[in-house]
Short mmCIF file of C-alpha atoms and ligand atoms in Angstrom, two decimals:
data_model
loop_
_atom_site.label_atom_id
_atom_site.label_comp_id
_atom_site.label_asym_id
_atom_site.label_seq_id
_atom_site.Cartn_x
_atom_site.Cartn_y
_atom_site.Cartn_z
CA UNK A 1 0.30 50.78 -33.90
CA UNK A 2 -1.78 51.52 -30.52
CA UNK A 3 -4.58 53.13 -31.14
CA UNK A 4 -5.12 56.67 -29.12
CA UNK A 5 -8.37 55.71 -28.09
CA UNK A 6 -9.55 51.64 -27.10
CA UNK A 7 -12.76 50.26 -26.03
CA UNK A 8 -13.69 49.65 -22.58
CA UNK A 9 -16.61 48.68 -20.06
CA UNK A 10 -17.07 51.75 -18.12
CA UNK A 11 -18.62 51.92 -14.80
CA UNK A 12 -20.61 55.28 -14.82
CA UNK A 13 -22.50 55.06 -11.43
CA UNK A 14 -23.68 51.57 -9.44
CA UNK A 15 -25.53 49.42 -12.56
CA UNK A 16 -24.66 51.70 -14.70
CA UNK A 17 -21.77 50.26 -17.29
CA UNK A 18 -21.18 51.25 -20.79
CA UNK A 19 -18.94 50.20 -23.51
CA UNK A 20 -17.31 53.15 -24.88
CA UNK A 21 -13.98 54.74 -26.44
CA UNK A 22 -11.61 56.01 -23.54
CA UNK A 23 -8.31 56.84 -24.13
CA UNK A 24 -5.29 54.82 -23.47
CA UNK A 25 -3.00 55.45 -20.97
CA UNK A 26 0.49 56.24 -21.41
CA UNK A 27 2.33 53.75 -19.27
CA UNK A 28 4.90 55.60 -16.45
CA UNK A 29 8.54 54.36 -16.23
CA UNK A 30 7.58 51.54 -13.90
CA UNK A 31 4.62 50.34 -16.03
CA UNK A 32 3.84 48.37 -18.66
CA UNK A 33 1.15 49.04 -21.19
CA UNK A 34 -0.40 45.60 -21.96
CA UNK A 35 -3.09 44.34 -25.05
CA UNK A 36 -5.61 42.92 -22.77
CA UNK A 37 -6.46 38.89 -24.30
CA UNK A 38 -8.23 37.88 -21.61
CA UNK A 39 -9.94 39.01 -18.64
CA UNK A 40 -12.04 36.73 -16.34
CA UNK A 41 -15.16 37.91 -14.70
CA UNK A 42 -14.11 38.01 -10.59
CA UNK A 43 -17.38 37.14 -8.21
CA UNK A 44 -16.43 40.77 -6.62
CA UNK A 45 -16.98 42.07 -9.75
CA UNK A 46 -20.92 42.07 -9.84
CA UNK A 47 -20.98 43.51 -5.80
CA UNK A 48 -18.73 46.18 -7.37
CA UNK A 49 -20.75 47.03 -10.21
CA UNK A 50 -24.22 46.67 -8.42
CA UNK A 51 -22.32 49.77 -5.81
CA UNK A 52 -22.81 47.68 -2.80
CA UNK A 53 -19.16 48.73 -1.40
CA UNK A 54 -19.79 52.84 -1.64
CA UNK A 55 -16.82 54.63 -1.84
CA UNK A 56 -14.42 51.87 -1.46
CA UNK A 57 -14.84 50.33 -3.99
CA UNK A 58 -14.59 52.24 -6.26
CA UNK A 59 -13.73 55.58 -4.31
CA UNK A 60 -15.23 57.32 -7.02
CA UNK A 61 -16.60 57.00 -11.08
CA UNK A 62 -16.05 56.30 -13.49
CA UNK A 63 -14.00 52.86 -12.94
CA UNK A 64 -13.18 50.58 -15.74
CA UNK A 65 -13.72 47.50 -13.68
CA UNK A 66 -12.16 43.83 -14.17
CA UNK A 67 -8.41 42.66 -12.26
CA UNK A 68 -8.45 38.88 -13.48
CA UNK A 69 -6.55 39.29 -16.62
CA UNK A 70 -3.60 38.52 -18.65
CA UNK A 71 -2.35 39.85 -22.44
CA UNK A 72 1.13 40.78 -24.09
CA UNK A 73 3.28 43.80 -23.16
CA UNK A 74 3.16 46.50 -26.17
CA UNK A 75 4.52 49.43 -24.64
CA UNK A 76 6.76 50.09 -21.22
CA UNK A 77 8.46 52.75 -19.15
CA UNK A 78 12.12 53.43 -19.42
CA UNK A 79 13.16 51.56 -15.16
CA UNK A 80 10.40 48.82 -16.97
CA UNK A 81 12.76 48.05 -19.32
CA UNK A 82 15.75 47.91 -17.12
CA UNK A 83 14.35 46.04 -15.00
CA UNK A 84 13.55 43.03 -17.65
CA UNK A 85 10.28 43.64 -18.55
CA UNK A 86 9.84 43.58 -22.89
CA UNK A 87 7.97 44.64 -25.75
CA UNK A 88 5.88 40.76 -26.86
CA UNK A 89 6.56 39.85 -22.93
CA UNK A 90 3.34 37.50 -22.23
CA UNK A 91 1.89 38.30 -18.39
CA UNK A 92 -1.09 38.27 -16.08
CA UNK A 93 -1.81 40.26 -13.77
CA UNK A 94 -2.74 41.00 -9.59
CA UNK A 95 -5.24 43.59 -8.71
CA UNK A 96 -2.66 45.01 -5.95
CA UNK A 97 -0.11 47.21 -6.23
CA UNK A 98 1.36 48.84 -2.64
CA UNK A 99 2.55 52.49 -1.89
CA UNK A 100 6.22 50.28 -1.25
CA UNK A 101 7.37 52.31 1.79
CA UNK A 102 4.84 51.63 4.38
CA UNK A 103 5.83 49.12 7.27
CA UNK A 104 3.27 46.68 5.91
CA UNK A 105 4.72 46.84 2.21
CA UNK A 106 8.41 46.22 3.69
CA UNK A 107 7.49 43.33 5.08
CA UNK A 108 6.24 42.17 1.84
CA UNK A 109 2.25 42.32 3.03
CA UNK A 110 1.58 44.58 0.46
CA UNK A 111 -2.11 43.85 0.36
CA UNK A 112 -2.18 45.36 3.54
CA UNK A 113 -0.85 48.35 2.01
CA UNK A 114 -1.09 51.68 4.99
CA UNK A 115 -1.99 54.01 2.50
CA UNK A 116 -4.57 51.91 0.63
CA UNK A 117 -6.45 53.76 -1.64
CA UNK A 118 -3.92 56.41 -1.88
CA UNK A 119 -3.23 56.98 -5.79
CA UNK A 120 -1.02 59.99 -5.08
CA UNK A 121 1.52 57.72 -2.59
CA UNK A 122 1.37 55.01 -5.67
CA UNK A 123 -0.92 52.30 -4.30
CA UNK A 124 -3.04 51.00 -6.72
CA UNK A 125 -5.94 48.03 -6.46
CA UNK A 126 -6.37 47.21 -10.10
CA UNK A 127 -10.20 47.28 -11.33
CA UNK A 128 -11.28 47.90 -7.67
CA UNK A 129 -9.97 51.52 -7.07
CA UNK A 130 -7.96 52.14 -9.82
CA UNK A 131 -8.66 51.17 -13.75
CA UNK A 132 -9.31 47.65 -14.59
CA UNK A 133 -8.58 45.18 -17.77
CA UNK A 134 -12.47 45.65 -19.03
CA UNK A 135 -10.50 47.07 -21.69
CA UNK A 136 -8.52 46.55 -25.27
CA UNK A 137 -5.40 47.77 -23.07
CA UNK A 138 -4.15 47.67 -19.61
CA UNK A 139 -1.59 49.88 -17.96
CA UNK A 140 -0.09 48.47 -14.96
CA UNK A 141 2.73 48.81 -12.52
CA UNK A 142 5.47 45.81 -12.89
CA UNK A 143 4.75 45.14 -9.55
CA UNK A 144 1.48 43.72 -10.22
CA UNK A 145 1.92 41.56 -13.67
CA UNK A 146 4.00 38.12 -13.68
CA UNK A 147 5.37 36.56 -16.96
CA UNK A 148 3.53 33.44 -17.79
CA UNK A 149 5.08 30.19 -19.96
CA UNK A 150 4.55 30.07 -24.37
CA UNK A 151 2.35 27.16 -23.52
CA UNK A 152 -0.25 28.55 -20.98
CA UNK A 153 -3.23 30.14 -22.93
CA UNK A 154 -4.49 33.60 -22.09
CA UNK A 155 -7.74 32.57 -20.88
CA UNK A 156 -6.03 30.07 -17.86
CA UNK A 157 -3.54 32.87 -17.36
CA UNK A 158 -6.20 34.87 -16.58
CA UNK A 159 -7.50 32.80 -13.83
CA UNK A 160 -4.21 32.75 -12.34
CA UNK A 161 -4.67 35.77 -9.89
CA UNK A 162 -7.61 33.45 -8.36
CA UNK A 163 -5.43 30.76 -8.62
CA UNK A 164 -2.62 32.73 -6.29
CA UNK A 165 -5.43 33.76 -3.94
CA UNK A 166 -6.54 30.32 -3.48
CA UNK A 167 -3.00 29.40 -3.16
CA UNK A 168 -2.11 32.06 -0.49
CA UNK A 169 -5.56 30.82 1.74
CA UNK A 170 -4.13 27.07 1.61
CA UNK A 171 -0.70 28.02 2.44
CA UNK A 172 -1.73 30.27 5.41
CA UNK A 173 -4.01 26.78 6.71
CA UNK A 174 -0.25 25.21 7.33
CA UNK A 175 -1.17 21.93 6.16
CA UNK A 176 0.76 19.20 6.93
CA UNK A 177 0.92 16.11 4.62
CA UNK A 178 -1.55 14.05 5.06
CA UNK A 179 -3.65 16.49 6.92
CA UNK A 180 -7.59 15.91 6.66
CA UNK A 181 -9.07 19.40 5.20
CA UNK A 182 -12.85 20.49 4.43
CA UNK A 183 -12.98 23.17 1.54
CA UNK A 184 -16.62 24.85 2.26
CA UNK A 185 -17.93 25.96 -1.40
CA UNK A 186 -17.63 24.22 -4.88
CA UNK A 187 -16.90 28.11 -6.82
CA UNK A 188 -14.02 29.13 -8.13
CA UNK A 189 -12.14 29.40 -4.74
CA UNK A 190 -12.91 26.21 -3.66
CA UNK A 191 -11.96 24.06 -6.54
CA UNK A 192 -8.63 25.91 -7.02
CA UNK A 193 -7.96 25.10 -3.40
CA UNK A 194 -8.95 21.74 -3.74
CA UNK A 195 -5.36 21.74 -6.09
CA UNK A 196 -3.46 23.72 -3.81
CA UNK A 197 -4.59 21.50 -1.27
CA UNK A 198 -3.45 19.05 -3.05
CA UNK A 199 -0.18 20.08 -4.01
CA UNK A 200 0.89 20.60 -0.28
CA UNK A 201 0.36 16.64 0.37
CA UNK A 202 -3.49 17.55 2.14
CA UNK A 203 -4.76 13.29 2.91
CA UNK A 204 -8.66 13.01 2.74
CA UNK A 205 -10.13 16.61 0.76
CA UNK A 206 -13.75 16.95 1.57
CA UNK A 207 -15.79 19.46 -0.07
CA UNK A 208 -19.18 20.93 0.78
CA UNK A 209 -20.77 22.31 -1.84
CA UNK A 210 -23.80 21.87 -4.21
CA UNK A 211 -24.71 21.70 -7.46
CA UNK A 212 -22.65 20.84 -11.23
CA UNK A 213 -19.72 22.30 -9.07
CA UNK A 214 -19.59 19.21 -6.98
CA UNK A 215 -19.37 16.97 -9.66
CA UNK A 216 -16.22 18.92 -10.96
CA UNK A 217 -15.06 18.89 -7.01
CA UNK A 218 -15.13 15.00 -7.18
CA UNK A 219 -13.05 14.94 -10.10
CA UNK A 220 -10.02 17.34 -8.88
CA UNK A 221 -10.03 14.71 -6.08
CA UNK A 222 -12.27 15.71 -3.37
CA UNK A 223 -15.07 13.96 -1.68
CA UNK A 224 -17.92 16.04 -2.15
CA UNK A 225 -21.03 16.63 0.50
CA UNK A 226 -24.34 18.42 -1.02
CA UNK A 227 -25.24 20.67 2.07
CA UNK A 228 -28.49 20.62 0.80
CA UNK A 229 -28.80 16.96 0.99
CA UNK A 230 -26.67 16.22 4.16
CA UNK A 231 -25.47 17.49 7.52
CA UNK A 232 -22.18 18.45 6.35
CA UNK A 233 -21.02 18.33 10.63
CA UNK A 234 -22.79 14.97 10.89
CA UNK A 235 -20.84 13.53 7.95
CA UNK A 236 -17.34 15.26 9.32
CA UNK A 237 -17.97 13.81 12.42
CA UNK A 238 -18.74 10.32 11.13
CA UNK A 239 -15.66 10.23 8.46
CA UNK A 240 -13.16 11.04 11.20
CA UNK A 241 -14.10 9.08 14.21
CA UNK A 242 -15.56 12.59 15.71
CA UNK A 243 -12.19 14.01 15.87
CA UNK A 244 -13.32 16.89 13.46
CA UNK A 245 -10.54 17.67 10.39
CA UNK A 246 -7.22 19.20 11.09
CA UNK A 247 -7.64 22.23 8.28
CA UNK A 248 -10.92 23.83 7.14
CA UNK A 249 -10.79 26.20 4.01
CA UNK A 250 -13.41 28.69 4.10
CA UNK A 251 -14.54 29.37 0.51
CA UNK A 252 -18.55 29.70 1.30
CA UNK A 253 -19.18 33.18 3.14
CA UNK A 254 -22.29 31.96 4.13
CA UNK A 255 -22.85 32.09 8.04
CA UNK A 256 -24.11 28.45 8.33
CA UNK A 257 -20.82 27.75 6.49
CA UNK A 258 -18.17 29.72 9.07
CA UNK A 259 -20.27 28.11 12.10
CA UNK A 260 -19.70 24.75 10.25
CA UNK A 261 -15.80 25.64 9.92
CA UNK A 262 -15.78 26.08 13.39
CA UNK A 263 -17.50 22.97 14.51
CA UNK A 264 -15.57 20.63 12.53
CA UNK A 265 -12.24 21.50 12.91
CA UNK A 266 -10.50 19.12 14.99
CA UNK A 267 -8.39 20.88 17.60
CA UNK A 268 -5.18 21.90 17.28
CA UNK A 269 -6.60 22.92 13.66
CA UNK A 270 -6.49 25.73 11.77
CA UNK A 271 -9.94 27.63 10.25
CA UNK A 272 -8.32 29.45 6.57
CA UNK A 273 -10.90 32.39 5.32
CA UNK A 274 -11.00 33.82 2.08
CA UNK A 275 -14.92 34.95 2.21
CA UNK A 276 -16.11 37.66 2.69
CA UNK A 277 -19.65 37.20 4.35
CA UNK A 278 -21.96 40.25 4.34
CA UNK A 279 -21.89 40.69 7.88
CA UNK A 280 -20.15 39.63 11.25
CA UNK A 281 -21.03 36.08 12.27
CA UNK A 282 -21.36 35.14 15.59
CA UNK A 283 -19.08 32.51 16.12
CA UNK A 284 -17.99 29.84 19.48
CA UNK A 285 -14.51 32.02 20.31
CA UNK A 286 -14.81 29.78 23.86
CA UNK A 287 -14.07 26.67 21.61
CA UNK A 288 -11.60 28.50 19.71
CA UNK A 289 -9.65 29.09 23.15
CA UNK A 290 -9.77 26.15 24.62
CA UNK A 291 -9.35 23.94 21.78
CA UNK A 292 -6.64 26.11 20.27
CA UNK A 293 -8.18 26.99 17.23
CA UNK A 294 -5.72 29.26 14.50
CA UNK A 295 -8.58 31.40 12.93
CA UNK A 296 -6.59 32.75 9.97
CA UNK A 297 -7.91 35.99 7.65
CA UNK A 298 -6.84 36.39 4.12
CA UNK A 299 -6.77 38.86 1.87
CA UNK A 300 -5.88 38.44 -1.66
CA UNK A 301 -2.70 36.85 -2.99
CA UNK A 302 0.28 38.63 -1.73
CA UNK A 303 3.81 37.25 -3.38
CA UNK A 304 1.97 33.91 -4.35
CA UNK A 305 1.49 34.74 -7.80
CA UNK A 306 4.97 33.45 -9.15
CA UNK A 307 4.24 30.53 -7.58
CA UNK A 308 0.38 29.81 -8.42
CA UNK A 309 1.72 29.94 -12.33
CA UNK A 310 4.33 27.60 -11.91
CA UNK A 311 2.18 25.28 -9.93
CA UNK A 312 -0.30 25.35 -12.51
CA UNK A 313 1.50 23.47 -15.04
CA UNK A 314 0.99 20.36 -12.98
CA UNK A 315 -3.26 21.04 -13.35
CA UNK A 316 -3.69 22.11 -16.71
CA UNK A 317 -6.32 19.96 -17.46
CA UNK A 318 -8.44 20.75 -14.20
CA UNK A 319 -7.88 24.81 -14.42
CA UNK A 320 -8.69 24.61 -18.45
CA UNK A 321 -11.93 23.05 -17.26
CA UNK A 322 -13.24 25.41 -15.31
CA UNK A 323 -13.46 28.08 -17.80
CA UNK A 324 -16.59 27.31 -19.16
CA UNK A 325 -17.68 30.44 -21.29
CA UNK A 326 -15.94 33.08 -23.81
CA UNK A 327 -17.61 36.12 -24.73
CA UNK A 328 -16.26 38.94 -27.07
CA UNK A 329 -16.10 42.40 -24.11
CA UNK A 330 -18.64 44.21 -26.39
CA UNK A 331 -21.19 41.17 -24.91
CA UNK A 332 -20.35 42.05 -21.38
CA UNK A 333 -23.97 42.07 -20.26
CA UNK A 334 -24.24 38.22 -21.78
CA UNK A 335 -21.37 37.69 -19.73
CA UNK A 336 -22.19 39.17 -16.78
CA UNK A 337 -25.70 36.95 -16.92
CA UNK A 338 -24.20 33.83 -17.44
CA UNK A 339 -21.66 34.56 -14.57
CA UNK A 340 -23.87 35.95 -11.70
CA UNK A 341 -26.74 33.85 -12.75
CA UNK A 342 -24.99 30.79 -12.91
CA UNK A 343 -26.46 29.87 -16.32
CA UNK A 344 -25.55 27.08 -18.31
CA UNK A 345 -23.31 25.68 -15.22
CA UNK A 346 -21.31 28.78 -16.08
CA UNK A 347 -18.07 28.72 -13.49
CA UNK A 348 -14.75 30.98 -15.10
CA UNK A 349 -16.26 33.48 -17.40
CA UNK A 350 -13.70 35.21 -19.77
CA UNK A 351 -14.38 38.33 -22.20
CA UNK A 352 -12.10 38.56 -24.95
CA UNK A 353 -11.80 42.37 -25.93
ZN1 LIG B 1 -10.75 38.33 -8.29
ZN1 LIG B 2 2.31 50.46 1.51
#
């Protein structure tokens, strides 16, 4: 039986959550109503919650926050059904959904969506602008859940919309096997690209990061550079015979860390960016020119999520391992601490509601 009403982590007003009873949402006739197993705290997810994007995101509260999730279909519109979609059907999920008529969502871009933020035309950003997996139950377009295999656990499957993201930023860097690549930042972003990197046939993987997230850099296969410790150019410079590397993966948002990007690549290279620094960074657009620089933007994980699952049943072992703390939802402020804080070497942190 579902229950009328479910628990949830309710965003009242910035720093303001609560774990209450809202009720759950009928799903429409493309959506699926899922029991939430898993959701993973996202490093947006504290800049949403602390209100530092005003009325973006979200556009207005109460939000139920949370978009890195995955659980089992237990209720689904009539066209859901048709279209394949079943009662005990085990997904994850995206965070976007696109209005599906604009010229950006024919193409396929549909995290580009024209009419972002438009509810009314049928976009939806999952846990951003519109309500999140911080919750027993999920209801969610089709459009923005993928099935996932028996043997993947909910807590991996969780991670996988990170995972696609990471994916998407690697694939967009174009490398070539045997390409050298420097991943800037040991999180979540930059380990999971360290395995996409991988997977495309990248040569030499440098990483520049610092802290217990190095060590687990070194053992996906990268060759890890404490910035704090080193002059991450100096050392780029030295390993390739001052040539610079062929693809940098921008993972670090930090303006010493773009500025680094851009004086390491080698040219001909491309610069991949996934962060999202705080403000504009200042950075040597003559060098780009000349030295024909591809300076490539990315915005979360658009048609890669199919993929990102299938590809991680090849790095089971290294995505299991960076989940490195379960809390029941009701503890969300444990969570929360662990995550932001970095506590206890805390990387993937999953609430179980
Ligand atoms: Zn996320
Ligand atoms: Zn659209």
């Amino acid at each position: 039986m579902i229950p009328k009403l479910m628990g949830a982590v309710r965003l009242n007003a910035p720093n303001n959550l609560e774990y209450c009873q809202v009720p759950v949402k009928e799903p429409d006739e493309y959506e699926v109503l899922c029991k939430v197993e898993s959701v993973s705290i996202c490093g947006t997810d504290p800049h949403i919650i602390n209100g530092e994007y005003p009325g973006f995101w979200p556009k207005e509260f109460p939000l139920i926050p949370g978009h890195e999730w995955a659980g089992t279909i237990v209720k689904l519109g009539n066209k859901a059904y048709e279209l394949g979609w079943s009662v005990g059907d085990r997904v994850c999920g995206i965070s976007h959904k696109g209005c599906g008529y604009c010229p950006m969502c024919l193409k396929g871009r549909y995290n580009l969506c024209l009419n972002f933020g438009k509810e009314e035309l049928g976009h939806r950003q999952y846990g951003h602008i519109s309500q999140g997996a911080y919750a027993e139950y999920m209801a969610t377009s089709i459009k923005s859940i993928a099935k996932i295999p028996d043997d993947m656990d909910f807590n991996v499957a969780a991670c996988m919309d990170p995972f696609s993201i990471a994916l998407h930023v690697v694939m967009r860097s174009r490398i070539e096997p045997g390409d050298s690549v420097l991943i800037n930042g040991s999180g979540a972003q930059g380990l999971m690209a360290i395995l996409c990197a991988r997977s495309m046939g990248a040569g030499t993987i440098v990483v520049s990061g610092s802290g217990s997230r190095l060590g687990a850099a070194e053992k996906f296969g990268a060759i890890p550079i404490d910035y704090h410790k080193e002059d991450v150019v100096a050392r780029i410079k030295e390993m390739t015979h001052g040539l610079g590397v062929q693809r940098v993966i921008e993972c670090s948002g930090t303006e010493a860390g773009i500025r680094n990007s851009c004086e390491v690549v080698a040219k001909g290279g491309c610069i991949s960016i996934v962060s999202l620094p705080k403000s504009d960074v200042q950075i040597p657009i003559r060098k780009i020119v000349l030295d024909e620089i591809d300076l490539v933007g990315n915005r979360a994980n658009p048609n890669t999520i199919t993929k990102a699952i299938s590809l991680a049943g090849q790095y089971k072992k290294e995505l299991k391992s960076m989940i490195t703390h379960e809390f029941p939802l009701e503890q969300y402020e444990e969570a929360l601490r662990v995550f932001t804080n970095r506590e206890q070497n805390s990387l993937k942190v999953v609430m179980k509601p």
